Structure formats: structure tokens, C-alpha cells
PDB file of C-alpha atoms in Angstrom:
ATOM      1  CA  UNK A   1     -13.438 -13.119   3.622  1.00 84.00           C
ATOM      2  CA  UNK A   2     -12.700 -10.424   6.268  1.00 90.00           C
ATOM      3  CA  UNK A   3     -10.558  -8.404   3.870  1.00 91.00           C
ATOM      4  CA  UNK A   4     -11.737  -5.077   5.299  1.00 92.00           C
ATOM      5  CA  UNK A   5     -10.852  -6.243   8.829  1.00 93.00           C
ATOM      6  CA  UNK A   6      -7.372  -7.116   7.591  1.00 93.00           C
ATOM      7  CA  UNK A   7      -7.010  -3.713   5.928  1.00 94.00           C
ATOM      8  CA  UNK A   8      -8.055  -2.033   9.163  1.00 95.00           C
ATOM      9  CA  UNK A   9      -5.208  -3.772  11.017  1.00 96.00           C
ATOM     10  CA  UNK A  10      -2.731  -2.277   8.559  1.00 96.00           C
ATOM     11  CA  UNK A  11      -4.264   1.169   9.047  1.00 96.00           C
ATOM     12  CA  UNK A  12      -4.135   0.705  12.841  1.00 96.00           C
ATOM     13  CA  UNK A  13      -0.375   1.324  12.631  1.00 96.00           C
ATOM     14  CA  UNK A  14      -1.222   4.943  11.766  1.00 95.00           C
ATOM     15  CA  UNK A  15      -4.031   5.726  14.186  1.00 93.00           C
ATOM     16  CA  UNK A  16      -7.324   4.674  15.711  1.00 91.00           C
ATOM     17  CA  UNK A  17      -8.730   2.985  12.605  1.00 92.00           C
ATOM     18  CA  UNK A  18     -11.203   0.096  12.439  1.00 91.00           C
ATOM     19  CA  UNK A  19     -13.120  -1.617   9.653  1.00 89.00           C
ATOM     20  CA  UNK A  20     -15.902   0.923  10.195  1.00 89.00           C
ATOM     21  CA  UNK A  21     -13.582   3.911  10.284  1.00 89.00           C
ATOM     22  CA  UNK A  22     -11.228   3.776   7.312  1.00 92.00           C
ATOM     23  CA  UNK A  23      -9.870   6.911   5.613  1.00 92.00           C
ATOM     24  CA  UNK A  24     -11.342   6.315   2.153  1.00 93.00           C
ATOM     25  CA  UNK A  25     -14.061   4.504   0.245  1.00 92.00           C
ATOM     26  CA  UNK A  26     -14.908   4.235  -3.425  1.00 92.00           C
ATOM     27  CA  UNK A  27     -18.241   6.011  -2.955  1.00 91.00           C
ATOM     28  CA  UNK A  28     -16.296   9.260  -2.530  1.00 92.00           C
ATOM     29  CA  UNK A  29     -15.613  11.474  -5.507  1.00 90.00           C
ATOM     30  CA  UNK A  30     -12.361  11.166  -7.406  1.00 89.00           C
ATOM     31  CA  UNK A  31     -11.265  14.616  -6.262  1.00 89.00           C
ATOM     32  CA  UNK A  32     -11.978  13.834  -2.609  1.00 92.00           C
ATOM     33  CA  UNK A  33      -9.981  10.605  -2.742  1.00 93.00           C
ATOM     34  CA  UNK A  34      -7.018  12.266  -4.439  1.00 92.00           C
ATOM     35  CA  UNK A  35      -7.010  15.141  -1.949  1.00 92.00           C
ATOM     36  CA  UNK A  36      -7.102  12.770   1.025  1.00 93.00           C
ATOM     37  CA  UNK A  37      -4.424  10.514  -0.466  1.00 93.00           C
ATOM     38  CA  UNK A  38      -2.277  13.572  -1.178  1.00 93.00           C
ATOM     39  CA  UNK A  39      -2.571  14.660   2.447  1.00 93.00           C
ATOM     40  CA  UNK A  40      -1.544  11.207   3.737  1.00 93.00           C
ATOM     41  CA  UNK A  41       2.097  11.751   2.821  1.00 93.00           C
ATOM     42  CA  UNK A  42       4.467   8.821   3.496  1.00 92.00           C
ATOM     43  CA  UNK A  43       1.608   6.856   5.052  1.00 94.00           C
ATOM     44  CA  UNK A  44      -0.819   4.101   4.135  1.00 95.00           C
ATOM     45  CA  UNK A  45      -4.147   5.197   2.659  1.00 95.00           C
ATOM     46  CA  UNK A  46      -6.840   2.511   2.572  1.00 95.00           C
ATOM     47  CA  UNK A  47      -9.785   2.843   0.180  1.00 94.00           C
ATOM     48  CA  UNK A  48     -12.493   0.354   1.067  1.00 91.00           C
ATOM     49  CA  UNK A  49     -14.600  -1.903  -1.109  1.00 88.00           C
ATOM     50  CA  UNK A  50     -13.942  -1.658  -4.835  1.00 89.00           C
ATOM     51  CA  UNK A  51     -17.106  -3.365  -6.019  1.00 89.00           C
ATOM     52  CA  UNK A  52     -18.216  -2.640  -9.615  1.00 89.00           C
ATOM     53  CA  UNK A  53     -22.007  -2.720  -9.815  1.00 86.00           C
ATOM     54  CA  UNK A  54     -24.918  -0.861 -11.347  1.00 87.00           C
ATOM     55  CA  UNK A  55     -25.087   0.260 -14.956  1.00 90.00           C
ATOM     56  CA  UNK A  56     -22.277   0.001 -17.480  1.00 90.00           C
ATOM     57  CA  UNK A  57     -21.763   3.760 -17.069  1.00 89.00           C
ATOM     58  CA  UNK A  58     -21.437   3.411 -13.286  1.00 89.00           C
ATOM     59  CA  UNK A  59     -18.866   0.656 -13.651  1.00 90.00           C
ATOM     60  CA  UNK A  60     -16.897   2.668 -16.214  1.00 91.00           C
ATOM     61  CA  UNK A  61     -16.812   5.678 -13.916  1.00 92.00           C
ATOM     62  CA  UNK A  62     -15.612   3.568 -10.981  1.00 92.00           C
ATOM     63  CA  UNK A  63     -12.871   2.025 -13.124  1.00 91.00           C
ATOM     64  CA  UNK A  64     -11.801   5.507 -14.254  1.00 92.00           C
ATOM     65  CA  UNK A  65     -11.669   6.697 -10.634  1.00 91.00           C
ATOM     66  CA  UNK A  66      -9.557   3.703  -9.596  1.00 91.00           C
ATOM     67  CA  UNK A  67      -7.217   4.236 -12.526  1.00 91.00           C
ATOM     68  CA  UNK A  68      -6.590   7.843 -11.531  1.00 91.00           C
ATOM     69  CA  UNK A  69      -5.965   6.992  -7.879  1.00 92.00           C
ATOM     70  CA  UNK A  70      -3.739   3.944  -8.399  1.00 91.00           C
ATOM     71  CA  UNK A  71      -1.864   5.295 -11.416  1.00 90.00           C
ATOM     72  CA  UNK A  72      -1.287   8.593  -9.633  1.00 88.00           C
ATOM     73  CA  UNK A  73       0.218   6.722  -6.678  1.00 88.00           C
ATOM     74  CA  UNK A  74       2.396   4.524  -8.889  1.00 87.00           C
ATOM     75  CA  UNK A  75       3.639   7.372 -11.085  1.00 84.00           C
ATOM     76  CA  UNK A  76       3.734  10.115  -8.419  1.00 81.00           C
ATOM     77  CA  UNK A  77       1.886  12.347 -10.852  1.00 78.00           C
ATOM     78  CA  UNK A  78      -1.430  14.161 -10.880  1.00 69.00           C
ATOM     79  CA  UNK A  79      -3.643  15.774 -13.486  1.00 73.00           C
ATOM     80  CA  UNK A  80      -2.578  19.381 -13.916  1.00 70.00           C
ATOM     81  CA  UNK A  81      -5.151  22.017 -14.882  1.00 70.00           C
ATOM     82  CA  UNK A  82      -5.359  25.678 -15.791  1.00 67.00           C
ATOM     83  CA  UNK A  83      -7.104  28.147 -13.494  1.00 68.00           C
ATOM     84  CA  UNK A  84      -9.623  30.697 -14.773  1.00 69.00           C
ATOM     85  CA  UNK A  85      -6.776  33.221 -15.200  1.00 72.00           C
ATOM     86  CA  UNK A  86      -4.679  30.763 -17.267  1.00 73.00           C
ATOM     87  CA  UNK A  87      -2.272  29.790 -14.518  1.00 69.00           C
ATOM     88  CA  UNK A  88      -1.088  26.258 -13.951  1.00 67.00           C
ATOM     89  CA  UNK A  89      -2.689  24.414 -11.045  1.00 69.00           C
ATOM     90  CA  UNK A  90      -0.683  21.441  -9.839  1.00 73.00           C
ATOM     91  CA  UNK A  91      -2.569  18.175  -9.719  1.00 73.00           C
ATOM     92  CA  UNK A  92      -3.114  16.354  -6.431  1.00 82.00           C
ATOM     93  CA  UNK A  93      -1.754  12.813  -6.360  1.00 85.00           C
ATOM     94  CA  UNK A  94      -1.251  10.186  -3.647  1.00 90.00           C
ATOM     95  CA  UNK A  95       2.038  10.764  -1.817  1.00 92.00           C
ATOM     96  CA  UNK A  96       2.000   7.566   0.205  1.00 91.00           C
ATOM     97  CA  UNK A  97       0.960   3.975  -0.381  1.00 92.00           C
ATOM     98  CA  UNK A  98      -2.584   3.331  -1.560  1.00 94.00           C
ATOM     99  CA  UNK A  99      -4.246   0.083  -0.526  1.00 93.00           C
ATOM    100  CA  UNK A 100      -7.744  -1.096  -1.386  1.00 93.00           C
ATOM    101  CA  UNK A 101     -10.075  -3.963  -0.661  1.00 91.00           C
ATOM    102  CA  UNK A 102     -12.668  -5.079  -3.171  1.00 89.00           C
ATOM    103  CA  UNK A 103     -14.715  -7.749  -4.850  1.00 88.00           C
ATOM    104  CA  UNK A 104     -12.802  -7.313  -8.113  1.00 88.00           C
ATOM    105  CA  UNK A 105      -9.694  -5.637  -9.506  1.00 89.00           C
ATOM    106  CA  UNK A 106      -9.688  -2.627 -11.829  1.00 89.00           C
ATOM    107  CA  UNK A 107      -9.428  -3.349 -15.555  1.00 89.00           C
ATOM    108  CA  UNK A 108      -6.379  -2.636 -17.679  1.00 86.00           C
ATOM    109  CA  UNK A 109      -3.150  -4.592 -18.042  1.00 85.00           C
ATOM    110  CA  UNK A 110      -0.970  -1.523 -17.583  1.00 86.00           C
ATOM    111  CA  UNK A 111      -2.779  -0.498 -14.390  1.00 87.00           C
ATOM    112  CA  UNK A 112      -2.713  -3.987 -12.902  1.00 86.00           C
ATOM    113  CA  UNK A 113       1.039  -4.151 -13.492  1.00 85.00           C
ATOM    114  CA  UNK A 114       1.326  -1.167 -11.160  1.00 86.00           C
ATOM    115  CA  UNK A 115      -0.551  -2.996  -8.386  1.00 87.00           C
ATOM    116  CA  UNK A 116       0.286  -5.887  -6.103  1.00 86.00           C
ATOM    117  CA  UNK A 117      -2.865  -8.002  -5.998  1.00 88.00           C
ATOM    118  CA  UNK A 118      -3.560 -10.422  -3.139  1.00 89.00           C
ATOM    119  CA  UNK A 119      -6.376 -12.966  -3.443  1.00 90.00           C
ATOM    120  CA  UNK A 120      -8.091 -13.595  -0.124  1.00 88.00           C
ATOM    121  CA  UNK A 121     -10.417 -16.627  -0.292  1.00 88.00           C
ATOM    122  CA  UNK A 122     -13.006 -17.465   2.324  1.00 88.00           C
ATOM    123  CA  UNK A 123     -11.431 -19.109   5.360  1.00 89.00           C
ATOM    124  CA  UNK A 124      -7.943 -17.750   4.696  1.00 90.00           C
ATOM    125  CA  UNK A 125      -7.973 -15.719   7.916  1.00 92.00           C
ATOM    126  CA  UNK A 126      -7.942 -17.417  11.299  1.00 94.00           C
ATOM    127  CA  UNK A 127     -10.680 -15.550  13.190  1.00 94.00           C
ATOM    128  CA  UNK A 128      -9.181 -16.329  16.606  1.00 95.00           C
ATOM    129  CA  UNK A 129      -5.848 -14.798  15.565  1.00 96.00           C
ATOM    130  CA  UNK A 130      -7.707 -11.897  13.976  1.00 95.00           C
ATOM    131  CA  UNK A 131      -9.416 -11.162  17.291  1.00 96.00           C
ATOM    132  CA  UNK A 132      -6.061 -11.188  19.093  1.00 97.00           C
ATOM    133  CA  UNK A 133      -4.622  -8.793  16.518  1.00 96.00           C
ATOM    134  CA  UNK A 134      -7.611  -6.468  16.806  1.00 96.00           C
ATOM    135  CA  UNK A 135      -7.160  -6.398  20.568  1.00 96.00           C
ATOM    136  CA  UNK A 136      -3.491  -5.483  20.151  1.00 96.00           C
ATOM    137  CA  UNK A 137      -4.359  -2.795  17.627  1.00 96.00           C
ATOM    138  CA  UNK A 138      -6.993  -1.265  19.905  1.00 95.00           C
ATOM    139  CA  UNK A 139      -4.513  -1.117  22.781  1.00 96.00           C
ATOM    140  CA  UNK A 140      -2.036   0.882  20.677  1.00 96.00           C
ATOM    141  CA  UNK A 141       0.615  -1.795  20.164  1.00 96.00           C
ATOM    142  CA  UNK A 142       0.553  -1.367  16.375  1.00 96.00           C
ATOM    143  CA  UNK A 143       1.078   2.387  16.652  1.00 96.00           C
ATOM    144  CA  UNK A 144       3.970   1.810  19.047  1.00 96.00           C
ATOM    145  CA  UNK A 145       5.489  -0.654  16.587  1.00 96.00           C
ATOM    146  CA  UNK A 146       5.432   1.831  13.728  1.00 97.00           C
ATOM    147  CA  UNK A 147       6.862   4.520  15.982  1.00 97.00           C
ATOM    148  CA  UNK A 148       9.724   2.217  16.932  1.00 97.00           C
ATOM    149  CA  UNK A 149      10.303   1.299  13.294  1.00 97.00           C
ATOM    150  CA  UNK A 150      10.527   4.946  12.228  1.00 96.00           C
ATOM    151  CA  UNK A 151      13.046   5.660  14.990  1.00 97.00           C
ATOM    152  CA  UNK A 152      15.075   2.632  13.924  1.00 97.00           C
ATOM    153  CA  UNK A 153      15.033   3.827  10.301  1.00 97.00           C
ATOM    154  CA  UNK A 154      16.144   7.291  11.364  1.00 97.00           C
ATOM    155  CA  UNK A 155      19.116   5.861  13.243  1.00 96.00           C
ATOM    156  CA  UNK A 156      20.314   4.077  10.079  1.00 95.00           C
ATOM    157  CA  UNK A 157      19.163   6.711   7.579  1.00 95.00           C
ATOM    158  CA  UNK A 158      22.557   7.395   6.000  1.00 95.00           C
ATOM    159  CA  UNK A 159      23.371   3.717   5.576  1.00 95.00           C
ATOM    160  CA  UNK A 160      19.924   2.791   4.254  1.00 96.00           C
ATOM    161  CA  UNK A 161      19.950   5.650   1.744  1.00 95.00           C
ATOM    162  CA  UNK A 162      22.705   3.750  -0.076  1.00 95.00           C
ATOM    163  CA  UNK A 163      21.961   0.111   0.705  1.00 96.00           C
ATOM    164  CA  UNK A 164      18.203   0.045  -0.022  1.00 96.00           C
ATOM    165  CA  UNK A 165      18.385   1.374  -3.611  1.00 96.00           C
ATOM    166  CA  UNK A 166      21.244  -1.022  -4.340  1.00 96.00           C
ATOM    167  CA  UNK A 167      19.302  -3.956  -2.894  1.00 96.00           C
ATOM    168  CA  UNK A 168      16.199  -2.967  -4.868  1.00 95.00           C
ATOM    169  CA  UNK A 169      18.179  -2.875  -8.105  1.00 95.00           C
ATOM    170  CA  UNK A 170      19.737  -6.280  -7.415  1.00 95.00           C
ATOM    171  CA  UNK A 171      16.376  -7.912  -6.678  1.00 92.00           C
ATOM    172  CA  UNK A 172      14.728  -6.276  -9.681  1.00 92.00           C
ATOM    173  CA  UNK A 173      17.473  -7.519 -12.013  1.00 92.00           C
ATOM    174  CA  UNK A 174      17.223 -11.027 -10.527  1.00 89.00           C
ATOM    175  CA  UNK A 175      13.477 -11.344 -11.226  1.00 86.00           C
ATOM    176  CA  UNK A 176      12.691 -14.488 -13.255  1.00 84.00           C
ATOM    177  CA  UNK A 177      11.573 -14.175 -16.859  1.00 83.00           C
ATOM    178  CA  UNK A 178       8.057 -15.292 -15.914  1.00 76.00           C
ATOM    179  CA  UNK A 179       7.594 -11.985 -14.048  1.00 78.00           C
ATOM    180  CA  UNK A 180       8.774  -9.778 -16.900  1.00 81.00           C
ATOM    181  CA  UNK A 181       5.547  -9.620 -18.911  1.00 79.00           C
ATOM    182  CA  UNK A 182       5.426  -5.949 -17.895  1.00 82.00           C
ATOM    183  CA  UNK A 183       8.352  -3.772 -16.868  1.00 79.00           C
ATOM    184  CA  UNK A 184       6.671  -2.616 -13.652  1.00 85.00           C
ATOM    185  CA  UNK A 185       6.252  -6.064 -12.128  1.00 87.00           C
ATOM    186  CA  UNK A 186       9.923  -6.813 -11.258  1.00 90.00           C
ATOM    187  CA  UNK A 187      10.294  -3.359  -9.734  1.00 89.00           C
ATOM    188  CA  UNK A 188       7.118  -3.740  -7.662  1.00 88.00           C
ATOM    189  CA  UNK A 189       8.173  -7.142  -6.360  1.00 89.00           C
ATOM    190  CA  UNK A 190      11.673  -5.896  -5.553  1.00 92.00           C
ATOM    191  CA  UNK A 191      10.231  -2.973  -3.586  1.00 92.00           C
ATOM    192  CA  UNK A 192       7.982  -5.310  -1.608  1.00 90.00           C
ATOM    193  CA  UNK A 193      10.866  -7.639  -0.773  1.00 92.00           C
ATOM    194  CA  UNK A 194      13.111  -4.754   0.279  1.00 95.00           C
ATOM    195  CA  UNK A 195      10.382  -3.483   2.603  1.00 94.00           C
ATOM    196  CA  UNK A 196       9.885  -6.926   4.164  1.00 93.00           C
ATOM    197  CA  UNK A 197      13.615  -7.487   4.613  1.00 94.00           C
ATOM    198  CA  UNK A 198      14.077  -4.090   6.240  1.00 96.00           C
ATOM    199  CA  UNK A 199      11.194  -4.506   8.662  1.00 95.00           C
ATOM    200  CA  UNK A 200      12.289  -8.030   9.600  1.00 95.00           C
ATOM    201  CA  UNK A 201      15.769  -6.719  10.409  1.00 95.00           C
ATOM    202  CA  UNK A 202      14.186  -4.105  12.668  1.00 96.00           C
ATOM    203  CA  UNK A 203      12.111  -6.806  14.387  1.00 95.00           C
ATOM    204  CA  UNK A 204      15.269  -8.866  14.982  1.00 95.00           C
ATOM    205  CA  UNK A 205      17.176  -5.873  16.353  1.00 95.00           C
ATOM    206  CA  UNK A 206      14.206  -5.019  18.606  1.00 94.00           C
ATOM    207  CA  UNK A 207      14.074  -8.581  19.957  1.00 94.00           C
ATOM    208  CA  UNK A 208      10.606  -9.300  18.569  1.00 93.00           C
ATOM    209  CA  UNK A 209      12.016 -12.036  16.305  1.00 93.00           C
ATOM    210  CA  UNK A 210      14.985 -14.341  16.539  1.00 94.00           C
ATOM    211  CA  UNK A 211      17.406 -14.517  13.628  1.00 92.00           C
ATOM    212  CA  UNK A 212      16.010 -17.945  12.731  1.00 93.00           C
ATOM    213  CA  UNK A 213      12.425 -16.695  12.787  1.00 93.00           C
ATOM    214  CA  UNK A 214      13.386 -13.800  10.531  1.00 90.00           C
ATOM    215  CA  UNK A 215      15.057 -16.107   8.028  1.00 88.00           C
ATOM    216  CA  UNK A 216      11.997 -18.361   8.005  1.00 89.00           C
ATOM    217  CA  UNK A 217       9.809 -15.410   7.052  1.00 84.00           C
ATOM    218  CA  UNK A 218      11.879 -14.922   3.901  1.00 76.00           C
ATOM    219  CA  UNK A 219      11.394 -18.491   2.721  1.00 71.00           C
TER     220      UNK A 219
END
């Protein structure tokens, strides 16, 4: 379904990433993934191909690894340990946004409530448009876009520091009852909508979208 190619386009905003050169994969150890995700502060960290297979023990270990990575990102908390001389060692946890592709989703209702899951069926991606996007990404347009967005955010930092939390709270409180089966879901959705609204406003200000086009994206 080309999900890894799509993930690579998201990562291309942060550097020279492709589907064959992503920062993480589920074959890595739990410690390695957490250390990498901790280093990628305020950035996207893609972990490729969550695909439970093998023995029941193998699948359990993969699920445990995913739980630690995703829950650490959602809760901004790591597993603290004691050193050999009985001193506290701070746990490493993801300090940015963790994204993952996969054939399945990790088990656990509480964990899934901390995720935003997107189903990507076969044929959902237009391959011609994908090729155009990959060409743009390779030429550096995506990196330029993120750079422009960060500069735009910096220019409005004081205003956004007040308006974004207020907007998030309003959207979270307005979530329909059908989305309240777990307390994390309204907050996750509100955060996603705030991010989309903010980026669309940047695109309008930059002249990449008209006001009408931006409003259509919200519908």
C-alpha cells in the first residue's frame, strides 16, 4: 500500500530521508530506539514496519517494545533505573513525535488510545502524485517548507503560546460523546486539528494556499 513511501515523505521535511533510509525500524533493540527517539527532539521520528511474526514470544517482545516507545512518547516519561552505585539514572524517552508504519497495530486499549491510527488500503495512494512528491522531496522543497514554517512560528511565538492551548482546550471539550470512550482520544484529536489549522494558516500567509483552499481542507 506504499505506506513506507508515504512515511518517507513526512521524514523528508527533516532531511535526506527515503523509504530505504529511515531513522528507525522495529528490528532495533528497545534501548536503541528510545535513545534515537530521545535525540530527535521536537522532530518526527519514523519507525518502519511494525509486523508481528514468528513465535508467540517474539510477538510479545515486539508488542512490549512498541508499548515502551509509543507510551513514552505520549506520556513524556521514560523508565528510570539505578546505577551500580545506587544513583538514579534518568530514563530515555521520545522527545518528539513518533510515527510508525506496519501491518498491524500494537495491542492494548490504553496504548491505542494514545495513538492516531490511519488505515491505508491498497490503491489509496495515487502513484503519479507520489512520484511528483518524491521528486519535490529529493530537490529539497520539503525541507525548505519546514524551515519557512519554523520561521513563521517564531514570528508569532508570543501570540501562539496563548492562542494554541486555548484552541486545543476548546476543541477537546467540543469532542462528540462517540470519541470519549477513552480520555486520551479527544485530546489527541484536538492536538491534530490544532496542528492542521496552524499549518494551513502558514500556507495561506505564505501564498501557497488561497483562503478558500485552506477552508476546504478543514471540511
